């Protein structure tokens, strides 16, 4: 599927995004500034839990993501 990440509230800031699978492998990474949304294609990834790690102005946030089929 397609993951859409809404960045509208932080468009004016540099945002680092990494997606990591449960084996600790980074499957996606980008640095964005000025975008209101990022789309990530996870169609080729296995179902399961992933971590989405954000760094915004030096502050780190991590969210869980469940990929289903």
CSV table of N, CA and C in Angstrom, one decimal:
chain,number,residue,atom,x,y,z
A,1,UNK,N,0.8,-1.2,0.0
A,1,UNK,CA,0.0,0.0,0.0
A,1,UNK,C,0.9,1.3,0.0
A,2,UNK,N,0.2,2.3,0.0
A,2,UNK,CA,0.8,3.7,0.0
A,2,UNK,C,0.6,4.3,1.3
A,3,UNK,N,1.7,4.8,1.9
A,3,UNK,CA,1.7,5.5,3.2
A,3,UNK,C,1.8,7.0,2.9
A,4,UNK,N,0.8,7.8,3.4
A,4,UNK,CA,0.9,9.2,3.2
A,4,UNK,C,1.2,9.8,4.6
A,5,UNK,N,2.3,10.7,4.6
A,5,UNK,CA,2.7,11.3,5.8
A,5,UNK,C,2.4,12.8,5.6
A,6,UNK,N,1.5,13.4,6.5
A,6,UNK,CA,1.1,14.8,6.4
A,6,UNK,C,2.2,15.6,7.1
A,7,UNK,N,2.8,16.5,6.4
A,7,UNK,CA,3.8,17.4,6.9
A,7,UNK,C,3.4,18.9,6.9
A,8,UNK,N,2.1,19.1,6.7
A,8,UNK,CA,1.7,20.5,6.5
A,8,UNK,C,2.0,21.4,7.7
A,9,UNK,N,2.0,20.9,8.9
A,9,UNK,CA,2.3,21.7,10.1
A,9,UNK,C,3.8,22.0,10.3
A,10,UNK,N,4.6,21.3,9.6
A,10,UNK,CA,6.1,21.5,9.7
A,10,UNK,C,6.7,21.7,8.4
A,11,UNK,N,5.9,22.2,7.4
A,11,UNK,CA,6.4,22.5,6.1
A,11,UNK,C,7.7,23.4,6.0
A,12,UNK,N,7.7,24.3,6.9
A,12,UNK,CA,8.8,25.3,6.9
A,12,UNK,C,10.0,24.8,7.6
A,13,UNK,N,10.0,23.6,8.1
A,13,UNK,CA,11.2,23.0,8.9
A,13,UNK,C,11.7,21.8,8.1
A,14,UNK,N,13.0,21.5,8.4
A,14,UNK,CA,13.6,20.3,7.9
A,14,UNK,C,13.2,19.1,8.7
A,15,UNK,N,12.7,18.1,8.0
A,15,UNK,CA,12.1,16.9,8.6
A,15,UNK,C,12.9,15.7,8.0
A,16,UNK,N,13.5,14.9,8.9
A,16,UNK,CA,14.1,13.7,8.6
A,16,UNK,C,13.2,12.5,8.9
A,17,UNK,N,12.9,11.6,7.9
A,17,UNK,CA,12.0,10.5,8.2
A,17,UNK,C,12.7,9.2,7.8
A,18,UNK,N,12.7,8.3,8.7
A,18,UNK,CA,13.2,6.9,8.4
A,18,UNK,C,12.2,5.9,8.8
A,19,UNK,N,12.0,4.9,8.0
A,19,UNK,CA,11.1,3.7,8.3
A,19,UNK,C,12.0,2.5,8.5
A,20,UNK,N,11.8,1.8,9.6
A,20,UNK,CA,12.7,0.7,10.0
A,20,UNK,C,11.8,-0.5,10.3
A,21,UNK,N,12.2,-1.6,9.8
A,21,UNK,CA,11.4,-2.9,10.0
A,21,UNK,C,11.8,-3.4,11.4
A,22,UNK,N,11.2,-4.5,11.8
A,22,UNK,CA,11.4,-5.1,13.1
A,22,UNK,C,12.7,-5.8,13.2
A,23,UNK,N,13.4,-6.0,12.1
A,23,UNK,CA,14.7,-6.6,12.1
A,23,UNK,C,15.8,-5.5,12.3
A,24,UNK,N,15.4,-4.3,12.3
A,24,UNK,CA,16.3,-3.2,12.5
A,24,UNK,C,16.9,-2.6,11.2
A,25,UNK,N,16.3,-3.1,10.0
A,25,UNK,CA,16.8,-2.6,8.7
A,25,UNK,C,16.0,-1.3,8.3
A,26,UNK,N,16.7,-0.3,7.9
A,26,UNK,CA,16.1,0.9,7.4
A,26,UNK,C,15.6,0.6,5.9
A,27,UNK,N,14.3,0.7,5.7
A,27,UNK,CA,13.7,0.5,4.4
A,27,UNK,C,13.4,1.7,3.6
A,28,UNK,N,13.4,2.9,4.3
A,28,UNK,CA,13.1,4.2,3.7
A,28,UNK,C,13.8,5.3,4.5
A,29,UNK,N,14.3,6.3,3.8
A,29,UNK,CA,14.9,7.4,4.4
A,29,UNK,C,14.8,8.6,3.5
A,30,UNK,N,14.4,9.8,4.1
A,30,UNK,CA,14.4,11.0,3.3
A,30,UNK,C,14.5,12.2,4.2
A,31,UNK,N,15.0,13.3,3.7
A,31,UNK,CA,15.0,14.6,4.4
A,31,UNK,C,14.1,15.6,3.5
A,32,UNK,N,13.2,16.2,4.2
A,32,UNK,CA,12.2,17.0,3.4
A,32,UNK,C,12.2,18.4,4.0
A,33,UNK,N,11.9,19.4,3.2
A,33,UNK,CA,11.6,20.8,3.7
A,33,UNK,C,10.7,21.4,2.6
A,34,UNK,N,9.6,22.0,3.0
A,34,UNK,CA,8.8,22.7,2.1
A,34,UNK,C,7.7,21.8,1.4
A,35,UNK,N,7.6,20.5,1.8
A,35,UNK,CA,6.6,19.7,1.3
A,35,UNK,C,5.5,19.5,2.3
A,36,UNK,N,4.2,19.5,1.9
A,36,UNK,CA,3.1,19.3,2.8
A,36,UNK,C,2.8,17.8,3.0
A,37,UNK,N,3.3,17.0,2.1
A,37,UNK,CA,2.9,15.5,2.2
A,37,UNK,C,4.0,14.7,1.5
A,38,UNK,N,4.3,13.6,2.1
A,38,UNK,CA,5.2,12.6,1.5
A,38,UNK,C,4.5,11.3,1.3
A,39,UNK,N,4.6,10.7,0.2
A,39,UNK,CA,4.0,9.4,-0.1
A,39,UNK,C,5.1,8.3,-0.2
A,40,UNK,N,4.9,7.2,0.6
A,40,UNK,CA,5.9,6.1,0.6
A,40,UNK,C,5.2,4.9,0.1
A,41,UNK,N,5.8,4.2,-0.9
A,41,UNK,CA,5.2,3.0,-1.4
A,41,UNK,C,5.7,1.8,-0.6
A,42,UNK,N,4.9,1.1,0.2
A,42,UNK,CA,5.2,0.0,1.0
A,42,UNK,C,4.7,-1.3,0.4
A,43,UNK,N,4.3,-1.3,-0.8
A,43,UNK,CA,3.7,-2.4,-1.5
A,43,UNK,C,4.6,-3.7,-1.5
A,44,UNK,N,5.9,-3.5,-1.6
A,44,UNK,CA,6.8,-4.6,-1.6
A,44,UNK,C,7.3,-5.0,-0.3
A,45,UNK,N,6.9,-4.4,0.8
A,45,UNK,CA,7.3,-4.8,2.1
A,45,UNK,C,6.4,-5.8,2.7
A,46,UNK,N,6.9,-6.7,3.6
A,46,UNK,CA,6.2,-7.7,4.2
A,46,UNK,C,5.2,-7.2,5.3
A,47,UNK,N,4.1,-7.8,5.5
A,47,UNK,CA,3.2,-7.4,6.6
A,47,UNK,C,3.9,-7.5,7.9
A,48,UNK,N,3.6,-6.6,8.8
A,48,UNK,CA,4.2,-6.6,10.1
A,48,UNK,C,4.3,-5.2,10.7
A,49,UNK,N,5.0,-5.1,11.8
A,49,UNK,CA,5.2,-3.8,12.5
A,49,UNK,C,6.5,-3.1,11.9
A,50,UNK,N,6.4,-1.8,11.8
A,50,UNK,CA,7.5,-1.0,11.4
A,50,UNK,C,7.5,0.2,12.3
A,51,UNK,N,8.7,0.9,12.4
A,51,UNK,CA,8.8,2.1,13.2
A,51,UNK,C,9.1,3.2,12.2
A,52,UNK,N,8.3,4.3,12.4
A,52,UNK,CA,8.5,5.5,11.6
A,52,UNK,C,9.2,6.6,12.5
A,53,UNK,N,10.4,6.9,12.2
A,53,UNK,CA,11.2,7.8,13.0
A,53,UNK,C,11.4,9.2,12.4
A,54,UNK,N,11.0,10.2,13.1
A,54,UNK,CA,11.0,11.6,12.6
A,54,UNK,C,12.0,12.3,13.5
A,55,UNK,N,12.8,13.2,12.8
A,55,UNK,CA,13.6,14.2,13.5
A,55,UNK,C,13.2,15.6,13.0
A,56,UNK,N,12.6,16.5,13.9
A,56,UNK,CA,12.2,17.8,13.5
A,56,UNK,C,12.8,18.8,14.4
A,57,UNK,N,13.6,19.7,13.9
A,57,UNK,CA,14.3,20.7,14.7
A,57,UNK,C,15.1,20.0,15.9
A,58,UNK,N,15.7,18.9,15.7
A,58,UNK,CA,16.5,18.2,16.7
A,58,UNK,C,15.7,17.4,17.7
A,59,UNK,N,14.3,17.5,17.6
A,59,UNK,CA,13.5,16.6,18.4
A,59,UNK,C,13.1,15.4,17.7
A,60,UNK,N,13.2,14.2,18.4
A,60,UNK,CA,12.9,12.9,17.8
A,60,UNK,C,11.6,12.4,18.2
A,61,UNK,N,10.9,11.8,17.3
A,61,UNK,CA,9.6,11.2,17.5
A,61,UNK,C,9.6,9.8,16.8
A,62,UNK,N,9.0,8.8,17.4
A,62,UNK,CA,8.8,7.5,16.8
A,62,UNK,C,7.4,7.0,16.9
A,63,UNK,N,6.9,6.6,15.8
A,63,UNK,CA,5.5,6.1,15.7
A,63,UNK,C,5.5,4.6,15.2
A,64,UNK,N,4.6,3.8,15.7
A,64,UNK,CA,4.5,2.4,15.2
A,64,UNK,C,3.6,2.4,13.9
A,65,UNK,N,3.9,1.5,13.0
A,65,UNK,CA,3.1,1.4,11.8
A,65,UNK,C,2.9,-0.1,11.6
A,66,UNK,N,1.6,-0.5,11.4
A,66,UNK,CA,1.3,-1.9,11.1
A,66,UNK,C,0.9,-2.0,9.6
A,67,UNK,N,1.7,-2.8,8.9
A,67,UNK,CA,1.4,-3.1,7.5
A,67,UNK,C,0.7,-4.4,7.4
A,68,UNK,N,-0.5,-4.3,6.8
A,68,UNK,CA,-1.4,-5.5,6.6
A,68,UNK,C,-1.6,-5.7,5.1
A,69,UNK,N,-2.0,-6.9,4.8
A,69,UNK,CA,-2.3,-7.3,3.4
A,69,UNK,C,-3.8,-7.7,3.4
